[in-house]
GROMACS .gro file of C-alpha atoms in nm:
model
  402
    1UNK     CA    1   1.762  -4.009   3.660
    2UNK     CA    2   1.522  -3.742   3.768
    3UNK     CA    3   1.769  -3.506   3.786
    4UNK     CA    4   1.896  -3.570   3.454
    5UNK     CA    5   1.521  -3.586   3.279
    6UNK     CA    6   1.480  -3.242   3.430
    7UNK     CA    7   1.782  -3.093   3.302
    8UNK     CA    8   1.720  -3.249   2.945
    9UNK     CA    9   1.351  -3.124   2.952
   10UNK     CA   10   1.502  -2.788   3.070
   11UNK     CA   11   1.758  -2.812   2.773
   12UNK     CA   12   1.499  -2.900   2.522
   13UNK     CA   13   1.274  -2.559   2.587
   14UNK     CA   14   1.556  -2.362   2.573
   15UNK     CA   15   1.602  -2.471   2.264
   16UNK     CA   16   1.278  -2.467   2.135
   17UNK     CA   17   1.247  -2.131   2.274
   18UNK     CA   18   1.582  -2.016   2.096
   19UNK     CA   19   1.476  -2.140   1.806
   20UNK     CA   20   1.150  -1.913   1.808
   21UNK     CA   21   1.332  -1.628   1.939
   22UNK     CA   22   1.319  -1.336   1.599
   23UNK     CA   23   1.653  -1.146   1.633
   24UNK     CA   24   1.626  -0.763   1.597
   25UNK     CA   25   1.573  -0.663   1.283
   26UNK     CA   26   1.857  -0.440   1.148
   27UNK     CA   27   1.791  -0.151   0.896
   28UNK     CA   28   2.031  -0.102   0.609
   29UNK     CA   29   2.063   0.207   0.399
   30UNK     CA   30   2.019   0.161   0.014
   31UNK     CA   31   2.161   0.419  -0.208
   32UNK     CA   32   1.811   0.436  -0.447
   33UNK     CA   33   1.903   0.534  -0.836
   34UNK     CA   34   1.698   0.857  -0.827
   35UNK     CA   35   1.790   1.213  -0.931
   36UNK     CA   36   1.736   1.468  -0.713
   37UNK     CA   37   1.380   1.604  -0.633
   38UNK     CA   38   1.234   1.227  -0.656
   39UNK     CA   39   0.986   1.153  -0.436
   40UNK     CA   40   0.643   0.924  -0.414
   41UNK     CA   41   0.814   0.608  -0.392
   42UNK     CA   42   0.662   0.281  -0.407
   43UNK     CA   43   0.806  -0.065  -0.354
   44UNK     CA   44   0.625  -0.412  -0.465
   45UNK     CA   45   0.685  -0.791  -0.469
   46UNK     CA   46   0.628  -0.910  -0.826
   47UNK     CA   47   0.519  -1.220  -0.898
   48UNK     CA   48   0.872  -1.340  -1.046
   49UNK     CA   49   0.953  -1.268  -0.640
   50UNK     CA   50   1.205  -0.985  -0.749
   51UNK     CA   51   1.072  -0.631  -0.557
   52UNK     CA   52   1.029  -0.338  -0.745
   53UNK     CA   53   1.103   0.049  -0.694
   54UNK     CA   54   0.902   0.345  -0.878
   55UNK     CA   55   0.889   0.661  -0.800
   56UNK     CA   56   0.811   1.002  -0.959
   57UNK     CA   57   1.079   1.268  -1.053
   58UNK     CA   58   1.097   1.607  -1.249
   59UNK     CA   59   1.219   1.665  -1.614
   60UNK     CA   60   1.484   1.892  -1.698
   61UNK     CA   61   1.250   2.002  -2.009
   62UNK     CA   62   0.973   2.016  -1.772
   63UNK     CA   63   0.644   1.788  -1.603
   64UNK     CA   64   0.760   1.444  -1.441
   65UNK     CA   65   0.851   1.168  -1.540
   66UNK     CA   66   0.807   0.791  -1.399
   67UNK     CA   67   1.078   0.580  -1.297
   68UNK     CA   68   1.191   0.239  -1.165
   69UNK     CA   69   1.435   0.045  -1.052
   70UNK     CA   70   1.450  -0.397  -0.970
   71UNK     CA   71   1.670  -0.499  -0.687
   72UNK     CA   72   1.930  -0.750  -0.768
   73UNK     CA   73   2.010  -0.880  -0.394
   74UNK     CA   74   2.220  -0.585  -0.237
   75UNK     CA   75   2.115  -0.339  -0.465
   76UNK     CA   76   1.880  -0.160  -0.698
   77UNK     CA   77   1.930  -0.181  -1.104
   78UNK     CA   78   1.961   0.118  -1.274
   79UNK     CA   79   1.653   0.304  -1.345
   80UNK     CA   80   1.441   0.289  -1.670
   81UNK     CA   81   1.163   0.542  -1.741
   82UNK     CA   82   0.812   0.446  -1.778
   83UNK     CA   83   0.666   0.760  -1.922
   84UNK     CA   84   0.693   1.135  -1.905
   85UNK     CA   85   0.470   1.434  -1.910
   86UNK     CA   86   0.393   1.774  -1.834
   87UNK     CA   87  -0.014   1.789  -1.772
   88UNK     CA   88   0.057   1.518  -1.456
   89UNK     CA   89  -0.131   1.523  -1.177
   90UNK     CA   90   0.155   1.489  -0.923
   91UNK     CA   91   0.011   1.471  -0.516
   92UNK     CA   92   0.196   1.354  -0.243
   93UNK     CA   93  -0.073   1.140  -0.089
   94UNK     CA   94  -0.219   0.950  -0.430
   95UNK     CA   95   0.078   0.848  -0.646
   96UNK     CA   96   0.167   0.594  -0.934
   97UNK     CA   97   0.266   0.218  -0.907
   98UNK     CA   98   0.383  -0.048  -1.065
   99UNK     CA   99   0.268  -0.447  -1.088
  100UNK     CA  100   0.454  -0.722  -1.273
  101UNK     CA  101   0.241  -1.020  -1.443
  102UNK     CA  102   0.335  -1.378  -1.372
  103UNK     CA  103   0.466  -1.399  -1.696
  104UNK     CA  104   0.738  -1.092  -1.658
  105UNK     CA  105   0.450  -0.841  -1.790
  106UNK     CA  106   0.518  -0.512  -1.655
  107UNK     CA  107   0.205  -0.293  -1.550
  108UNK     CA  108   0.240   0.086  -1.430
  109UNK     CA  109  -0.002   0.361  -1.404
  110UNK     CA  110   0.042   0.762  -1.305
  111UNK     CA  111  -0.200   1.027  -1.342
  112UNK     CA  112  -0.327   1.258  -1.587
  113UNK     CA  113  -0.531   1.593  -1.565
  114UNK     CA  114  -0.812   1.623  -1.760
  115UNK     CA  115  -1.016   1.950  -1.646
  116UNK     CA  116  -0.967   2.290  -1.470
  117UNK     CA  117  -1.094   2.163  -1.150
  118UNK     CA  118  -0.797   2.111  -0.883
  119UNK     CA  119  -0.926   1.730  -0.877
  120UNK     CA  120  -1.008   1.634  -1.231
  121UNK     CA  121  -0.746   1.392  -1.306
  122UNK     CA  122  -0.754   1.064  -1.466
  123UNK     CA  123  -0.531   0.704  -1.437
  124UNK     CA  124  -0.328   0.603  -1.732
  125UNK     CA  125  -0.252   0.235  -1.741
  126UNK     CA  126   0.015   0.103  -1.944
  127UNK     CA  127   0.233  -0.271  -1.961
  128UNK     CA  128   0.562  -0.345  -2.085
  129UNK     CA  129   0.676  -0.692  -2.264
  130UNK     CA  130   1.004  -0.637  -2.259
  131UNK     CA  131   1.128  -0.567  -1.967
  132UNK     CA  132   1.059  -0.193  -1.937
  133UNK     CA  133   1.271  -0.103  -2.229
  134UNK     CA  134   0.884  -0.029  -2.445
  135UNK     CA  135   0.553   0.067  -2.274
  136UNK     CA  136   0.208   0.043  -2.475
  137UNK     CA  137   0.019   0.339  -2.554
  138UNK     CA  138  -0.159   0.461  -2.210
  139UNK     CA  139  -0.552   0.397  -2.190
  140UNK     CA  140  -0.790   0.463  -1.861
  141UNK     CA  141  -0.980   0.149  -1.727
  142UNK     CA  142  -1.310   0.434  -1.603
  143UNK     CA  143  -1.498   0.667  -1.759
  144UNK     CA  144  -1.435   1.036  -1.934
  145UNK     CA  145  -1.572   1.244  -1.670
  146UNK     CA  146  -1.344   1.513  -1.562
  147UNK     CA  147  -1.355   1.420  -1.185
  148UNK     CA  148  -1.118   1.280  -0.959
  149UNK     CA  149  -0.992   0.901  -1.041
  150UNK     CA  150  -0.687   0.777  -0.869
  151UNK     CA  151  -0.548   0.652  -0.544
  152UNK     CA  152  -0.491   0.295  -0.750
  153UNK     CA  153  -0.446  -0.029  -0.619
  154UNK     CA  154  -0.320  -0.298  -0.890
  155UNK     CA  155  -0.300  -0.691  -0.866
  156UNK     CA  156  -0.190  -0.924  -1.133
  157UNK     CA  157  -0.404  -1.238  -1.218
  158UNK     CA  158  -0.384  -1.516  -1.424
  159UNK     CA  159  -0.442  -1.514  -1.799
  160UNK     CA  160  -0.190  -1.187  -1.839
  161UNK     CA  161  -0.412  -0.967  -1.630
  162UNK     CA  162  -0.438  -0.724  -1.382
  163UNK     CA  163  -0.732  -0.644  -1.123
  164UNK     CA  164  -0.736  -0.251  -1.081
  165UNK     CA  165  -0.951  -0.088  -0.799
  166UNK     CA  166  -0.973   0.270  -0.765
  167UNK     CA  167  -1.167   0.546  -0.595
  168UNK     CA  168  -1.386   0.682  -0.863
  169UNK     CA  169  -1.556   1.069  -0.855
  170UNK     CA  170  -1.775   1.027  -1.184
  171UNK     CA  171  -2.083   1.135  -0.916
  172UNK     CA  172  -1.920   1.414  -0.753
  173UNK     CA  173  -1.966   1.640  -1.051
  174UNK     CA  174  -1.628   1.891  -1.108
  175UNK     CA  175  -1.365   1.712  -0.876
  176UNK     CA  176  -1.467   1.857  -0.520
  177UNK     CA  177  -1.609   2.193  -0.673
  178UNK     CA  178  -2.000   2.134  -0.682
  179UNK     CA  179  -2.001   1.808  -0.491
  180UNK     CA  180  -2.309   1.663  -0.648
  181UNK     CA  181  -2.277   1.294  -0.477
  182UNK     CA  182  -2.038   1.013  -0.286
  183UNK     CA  183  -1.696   0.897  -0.421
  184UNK     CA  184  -1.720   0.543  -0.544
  185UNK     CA  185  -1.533   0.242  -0.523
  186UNK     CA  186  -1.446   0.085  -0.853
  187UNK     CA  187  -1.281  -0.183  -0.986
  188UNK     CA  188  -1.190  -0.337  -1.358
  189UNK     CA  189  -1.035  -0.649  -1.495
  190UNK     CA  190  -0.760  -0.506  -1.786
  191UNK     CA  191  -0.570  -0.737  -1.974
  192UNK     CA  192  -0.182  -0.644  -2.131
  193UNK     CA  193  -0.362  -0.645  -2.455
  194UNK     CA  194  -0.555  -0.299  -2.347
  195UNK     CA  195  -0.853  -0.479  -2.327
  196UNK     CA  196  -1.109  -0.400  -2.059
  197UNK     CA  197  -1.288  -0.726  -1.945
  198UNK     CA  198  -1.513  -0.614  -1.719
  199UNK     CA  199  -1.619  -0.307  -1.486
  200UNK     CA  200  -1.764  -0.318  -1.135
  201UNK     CA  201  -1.903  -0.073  -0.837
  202UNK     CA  202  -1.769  -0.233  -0.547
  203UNK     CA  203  -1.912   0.011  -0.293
  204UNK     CA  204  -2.090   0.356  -0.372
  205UNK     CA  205  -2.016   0.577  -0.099
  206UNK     CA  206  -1.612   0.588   0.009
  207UNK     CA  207  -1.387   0.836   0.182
  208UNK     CA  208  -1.260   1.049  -0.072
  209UNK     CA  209  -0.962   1.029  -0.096
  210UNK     CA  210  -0.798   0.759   0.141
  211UNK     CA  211  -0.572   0.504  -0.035
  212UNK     CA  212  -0.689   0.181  -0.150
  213UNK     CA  213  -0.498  -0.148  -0.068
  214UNK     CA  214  -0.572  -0.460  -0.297
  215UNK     CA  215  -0.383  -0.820  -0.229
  216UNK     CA  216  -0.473  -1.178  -0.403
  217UNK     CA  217  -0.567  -1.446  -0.186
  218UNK     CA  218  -0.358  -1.843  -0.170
  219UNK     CA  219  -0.686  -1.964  -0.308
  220UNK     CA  220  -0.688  -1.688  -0.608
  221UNK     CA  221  -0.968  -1.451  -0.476
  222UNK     CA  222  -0.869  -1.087  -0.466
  223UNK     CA  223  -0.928  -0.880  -0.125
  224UNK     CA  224  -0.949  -0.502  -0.158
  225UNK     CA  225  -0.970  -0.264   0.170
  226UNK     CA  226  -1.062   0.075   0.193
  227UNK     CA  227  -1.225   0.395   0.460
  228UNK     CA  228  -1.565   0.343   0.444
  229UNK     CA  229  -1.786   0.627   0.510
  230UNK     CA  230  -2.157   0.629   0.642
  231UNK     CA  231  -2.439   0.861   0.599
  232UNK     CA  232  -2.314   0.975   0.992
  233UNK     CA  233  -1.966   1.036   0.850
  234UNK     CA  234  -1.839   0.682   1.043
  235UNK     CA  235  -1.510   0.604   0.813
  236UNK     CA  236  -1.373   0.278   0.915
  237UNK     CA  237  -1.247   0.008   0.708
  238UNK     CA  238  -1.424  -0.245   0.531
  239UNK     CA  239  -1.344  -0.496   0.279
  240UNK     CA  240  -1.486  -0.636  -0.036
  241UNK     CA  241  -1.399  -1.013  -0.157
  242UNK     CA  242  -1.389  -1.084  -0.556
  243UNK     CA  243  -1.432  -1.461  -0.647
  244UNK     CA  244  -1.434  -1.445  -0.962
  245UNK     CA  245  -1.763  -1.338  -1.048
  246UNK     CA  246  -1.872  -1.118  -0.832
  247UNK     CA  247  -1.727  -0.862  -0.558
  248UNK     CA  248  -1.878  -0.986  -0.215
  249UNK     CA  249  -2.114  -0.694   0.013
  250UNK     CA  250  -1.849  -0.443   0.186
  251UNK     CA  251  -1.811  -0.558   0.564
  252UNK     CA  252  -1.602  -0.364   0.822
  253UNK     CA  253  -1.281  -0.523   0.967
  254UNK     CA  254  -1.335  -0.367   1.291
  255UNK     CA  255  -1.613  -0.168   1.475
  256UNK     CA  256  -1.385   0.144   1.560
  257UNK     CA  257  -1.666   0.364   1.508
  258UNK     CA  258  -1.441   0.713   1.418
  259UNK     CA  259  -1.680   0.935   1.320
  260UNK     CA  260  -1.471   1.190   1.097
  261UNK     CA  261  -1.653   1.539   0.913
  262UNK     CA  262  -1.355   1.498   0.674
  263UNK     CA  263  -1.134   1.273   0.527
  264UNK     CA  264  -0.806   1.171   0.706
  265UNK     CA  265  -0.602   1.067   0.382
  266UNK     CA  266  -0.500   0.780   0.571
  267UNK     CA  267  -0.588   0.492   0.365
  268UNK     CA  268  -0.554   0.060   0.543
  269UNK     CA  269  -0.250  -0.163   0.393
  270UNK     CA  270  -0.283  -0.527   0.287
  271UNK     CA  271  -0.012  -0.828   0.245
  272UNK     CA  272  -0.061  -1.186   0.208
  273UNK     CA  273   0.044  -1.500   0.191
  274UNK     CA  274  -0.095  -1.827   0.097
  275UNK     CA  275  -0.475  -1.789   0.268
  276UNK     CA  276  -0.316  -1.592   0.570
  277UNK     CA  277  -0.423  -1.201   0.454
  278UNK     CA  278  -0.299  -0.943   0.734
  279UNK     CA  279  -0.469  -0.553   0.698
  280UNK     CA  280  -0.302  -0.262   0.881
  281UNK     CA  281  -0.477   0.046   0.936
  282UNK     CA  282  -0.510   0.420   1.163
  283UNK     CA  283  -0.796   0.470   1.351
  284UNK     CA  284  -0.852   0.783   1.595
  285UNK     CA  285  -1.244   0.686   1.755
  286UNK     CA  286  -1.312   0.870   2.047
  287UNK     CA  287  -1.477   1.209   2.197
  288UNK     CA  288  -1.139   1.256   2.287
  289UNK     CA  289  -0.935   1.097   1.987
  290UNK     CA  290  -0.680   0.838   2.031
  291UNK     CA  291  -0.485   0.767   1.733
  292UNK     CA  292  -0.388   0.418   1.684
  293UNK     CA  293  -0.249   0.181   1.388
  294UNK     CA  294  -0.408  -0.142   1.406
  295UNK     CA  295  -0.339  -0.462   1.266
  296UNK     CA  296  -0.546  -0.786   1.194
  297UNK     CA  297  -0.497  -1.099   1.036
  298UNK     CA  298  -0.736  -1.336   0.825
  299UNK     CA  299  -0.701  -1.730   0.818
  300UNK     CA  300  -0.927  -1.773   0.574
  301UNK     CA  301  -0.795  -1.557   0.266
  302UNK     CA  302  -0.938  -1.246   0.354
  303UNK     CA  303  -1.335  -1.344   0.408
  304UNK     CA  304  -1.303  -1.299   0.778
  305UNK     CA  305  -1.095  -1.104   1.036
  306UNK     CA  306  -0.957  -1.158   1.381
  307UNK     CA  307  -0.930  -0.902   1.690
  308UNK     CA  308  -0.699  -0.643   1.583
  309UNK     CA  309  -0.436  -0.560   1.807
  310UNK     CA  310  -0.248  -0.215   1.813
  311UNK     CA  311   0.155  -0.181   1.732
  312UNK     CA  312   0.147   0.187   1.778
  313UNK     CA  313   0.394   0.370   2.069
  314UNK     CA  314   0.288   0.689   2.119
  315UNK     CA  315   0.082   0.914   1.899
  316UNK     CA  316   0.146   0.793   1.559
  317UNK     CA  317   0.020   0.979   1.217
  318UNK     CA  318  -0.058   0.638   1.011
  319UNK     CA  319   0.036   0.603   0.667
  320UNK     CA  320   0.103   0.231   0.715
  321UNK     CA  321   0.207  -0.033   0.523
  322UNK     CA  322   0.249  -0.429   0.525
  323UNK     CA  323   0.459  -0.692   0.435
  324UNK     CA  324   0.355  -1.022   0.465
  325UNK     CA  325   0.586  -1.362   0.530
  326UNK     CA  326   0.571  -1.765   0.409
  327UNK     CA  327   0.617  -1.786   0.815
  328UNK     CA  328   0.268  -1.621   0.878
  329UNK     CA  329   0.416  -1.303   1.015
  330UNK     CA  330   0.409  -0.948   0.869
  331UNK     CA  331   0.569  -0.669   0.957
  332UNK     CA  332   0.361  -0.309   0.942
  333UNK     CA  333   0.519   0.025   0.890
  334UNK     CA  334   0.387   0.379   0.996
  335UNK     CA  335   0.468   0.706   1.068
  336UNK     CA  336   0.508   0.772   1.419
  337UNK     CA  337   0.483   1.170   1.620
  338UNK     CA  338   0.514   1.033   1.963
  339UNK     CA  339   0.856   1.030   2.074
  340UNK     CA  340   0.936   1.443   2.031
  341UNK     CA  341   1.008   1.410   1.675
  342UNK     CA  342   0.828   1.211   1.386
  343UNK     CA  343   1.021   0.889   1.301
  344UNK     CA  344   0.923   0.606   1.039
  345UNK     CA  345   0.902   0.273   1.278
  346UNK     CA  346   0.809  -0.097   1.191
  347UNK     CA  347   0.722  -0.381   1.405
  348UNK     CA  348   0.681  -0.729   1.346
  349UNK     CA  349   0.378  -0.974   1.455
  350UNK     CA  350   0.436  -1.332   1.447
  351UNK     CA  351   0.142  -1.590   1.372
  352UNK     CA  352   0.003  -1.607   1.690
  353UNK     CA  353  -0.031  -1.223   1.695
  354UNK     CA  354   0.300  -1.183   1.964
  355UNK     CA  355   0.463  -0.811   1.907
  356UNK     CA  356   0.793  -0.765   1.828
  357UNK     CA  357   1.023  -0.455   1.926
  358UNK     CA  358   1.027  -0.132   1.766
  359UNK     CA  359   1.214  -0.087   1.493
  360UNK     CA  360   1.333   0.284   1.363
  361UNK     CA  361   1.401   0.328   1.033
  362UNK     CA  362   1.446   0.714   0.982
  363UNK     CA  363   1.367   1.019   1.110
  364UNK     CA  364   1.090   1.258   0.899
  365UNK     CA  365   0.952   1.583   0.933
  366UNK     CA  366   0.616   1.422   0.908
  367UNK     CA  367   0.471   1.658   0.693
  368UNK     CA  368   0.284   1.621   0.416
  369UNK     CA  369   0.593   1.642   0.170
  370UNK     CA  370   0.730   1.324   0.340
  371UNK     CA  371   0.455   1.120   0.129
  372UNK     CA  372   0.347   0.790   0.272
  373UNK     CA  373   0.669   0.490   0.337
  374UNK     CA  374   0.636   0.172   0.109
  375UNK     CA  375   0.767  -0.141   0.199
  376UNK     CA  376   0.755  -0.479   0.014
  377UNK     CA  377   0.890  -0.867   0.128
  378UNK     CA  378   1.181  -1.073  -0.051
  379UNK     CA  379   1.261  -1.333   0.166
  380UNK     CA  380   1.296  -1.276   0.544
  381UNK     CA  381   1.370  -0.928   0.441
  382UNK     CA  382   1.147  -0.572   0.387
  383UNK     CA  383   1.250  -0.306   0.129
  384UNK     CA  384   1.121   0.004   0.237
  385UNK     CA  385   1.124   0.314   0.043
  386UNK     CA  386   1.002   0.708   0.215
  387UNK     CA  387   1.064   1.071   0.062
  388UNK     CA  388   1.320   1.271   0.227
  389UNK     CA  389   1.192   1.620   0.208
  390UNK     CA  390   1.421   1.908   0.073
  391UNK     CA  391   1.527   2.171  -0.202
  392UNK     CA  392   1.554   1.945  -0.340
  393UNK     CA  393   1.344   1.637  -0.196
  394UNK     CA  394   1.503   1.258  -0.286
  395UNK     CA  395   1.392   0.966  -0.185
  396UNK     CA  396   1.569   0.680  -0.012
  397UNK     CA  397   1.530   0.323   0.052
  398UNK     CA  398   1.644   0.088   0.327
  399UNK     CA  399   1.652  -0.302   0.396
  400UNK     CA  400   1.531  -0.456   0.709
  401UNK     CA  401   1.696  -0.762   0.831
  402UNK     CA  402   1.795  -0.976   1.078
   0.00000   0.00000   0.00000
């Protein structure tokens, strides 16, 4: 009998055990509906749970135009354009998006220069009804200045709304010419009607240009994250909570304490779901710096953060991303220069923080013209979409599995 409760109780762990073992994800190349020279993807969940692709490509006339694609299970739809233009500001580092509304509303913004200076540009917000097929006339949720306004993070909210947070240079005077005073941290509540609810300065003195990362919370508070930066030129990440009816005081995730003369352009990531809110983010703190990407996960819908822990192997470049899953896991994506050439890796973390293995999705030059990868959940799965640099450049997308 004592032999036979040990081998059941032996039988029984194994199980469990199975049972909680992740099998290796598997990456699967998706032919993207792009013409050649694409580039500045950007993947996103919707809130109908279909993912999205957009992503920026020339005009045979001339300018750009914006572009997306839905996927439909094993592949993408074939693309619609959102809008087209010749006096774009087109950057490989700040680059449009799209959001969809819970009730199928389609919002997208790109960017728009509006003065001589190499940084006066300006977002252009627009939403769709109908699927894509019509987009409203465009209108900017800041003021006229002609400064720098982008690097856009967008989340849709109840009531046929969208929360948009950007970084905001109305005090730097001409874009980066004449620097007069800090980028700021915006924010504005714009409904699909054009209307501008409200307008908000979340934080008055940001990195400059550093992406933003914006998710909404199980219990329906939004959670942006952003690089900080101090009078001492510290630029870690903090966070800023909006209830409702106010944003919350900016608090850093994590004491790295990287003291930086200039920015990195390596902005944090954010996924969530339900009250579990995971951030993602480089870091190189040191007198002799030590690049890592971080990752840390909130319990309590983004008011409070755990101990990061690092998923980096080797000496990796940043320009992360998350995807978040009903499980509590996420997995983070980054661009990686350790291994003798740069590769785009991922790598899950369960719940209880655990690592999983390296994943490689691609190779990439890891220049600048390889943009920043995207990724996005459906399911147990991540859509991830980089740039492929080239004459011309194209981007291409790939699905993560086990």
């Amino acid at each position: 009998m004592r032999i036979r409760g040990c081998s059941l109780l032996v039988a029984l762990i194994s199980a469990v055990l199975g049972a909680c073992r992740t099998p290796p994800d598997v990456v699967r190349e998706i032919e993207p509906p792009a013409a050649p020279g694409s580039a500045e993807p950007s993947v996103e969940t919707g809130a109908d749970g279909r993912v999205y692709l957009s992503w920026i490509e020339p005009v045979a006339s001339g300018g750009h135009a914006l572009r997306f694609a839905a996927w439909e299970g094993t592949r993408w739809s074939g693309a619609r354009t959102v809008a087209h233009g010749t006096d774009w500001f087109v950057n490989w580092a700040d680059f449009p998006s799209l959001a969809v509304l819970e009730d199928g509303t389609l919002a997208a913004h790109w960017l728009r220069k509006t003065g001589a200076g190499p940084y006066a540009y300006a977002v252009s917000l627009s939403f769709s009804r109908d699927g894509g097929r019509s987009w409203s006339s465009p209108l900017s949720p800041h003021d006229a200045s002609p400064t720098e306004h982008g690097f856009v993070s967008k989340v849709p909210i109840p009531g046929g709304r969208i929360a948009a947070v950007w970084l905001d240079g109305r005090e730097t005077g001409a874009g980066h010419e004449g620097h007069s005073g800090p980028m700021t941290l915006r924010s504005a509540i714009v409904a699909a009607s054009g209307e501008i609810e409200r307008a908000d300065l979340i934080d008055g003195r940001v990195c400059d240009c550093c992406q933003t990362a914006a998710v909404r919370a199980g219990d329906g508070g939004l959670v942006v994250a952003y690089r900080d930066r101090s009078e001492g030129e510290i630029r870690d990440i903090a966070v800023s909570r909006f209830d409702g009816e106010r944003w919350s005081e900016p608090r850093v995730v994590h004491d790295d304490g990287w003291k930086m003369p200039g920015c990195p352009v390596n902005g944090p990531a954010l996924a969530a779901a339900g009250d579990r809110v995971w951030i993602a983010w480089f870091t190189a703190p040191g007198e002799e710096p030590t690049p890592r990407v971080r990752v840390a996960a909130s319990r309590d819908g983004g008011r409070t953060f755990g101990p990061p822990s690092d998923v980096d192997a080797g000496r990796p470049a940043g320009r992360v991303d998350l995807a978040a899953f009903d499980d509590g896991s996420a997995l983070v994506t980054w661009i990686d220069d350790g291994r003798g050439a740069s590769e785009i890796l991922a790598r899950r973390v369960t719940a209880g923080g655990a690592l999983g293995p390296l994943v490689r999705i691609a190779s990439t030059p890891g220049s600048r013209a390889a943009g920043f990868p995207r990724s996005a959940a459906h399911g147990p799965d991540v859509l991830v979409a980089w740039t492929e640099p080239g004459d011309p450049s194209r981007i291409r997308t790939a699905r993560l599995g086990p």
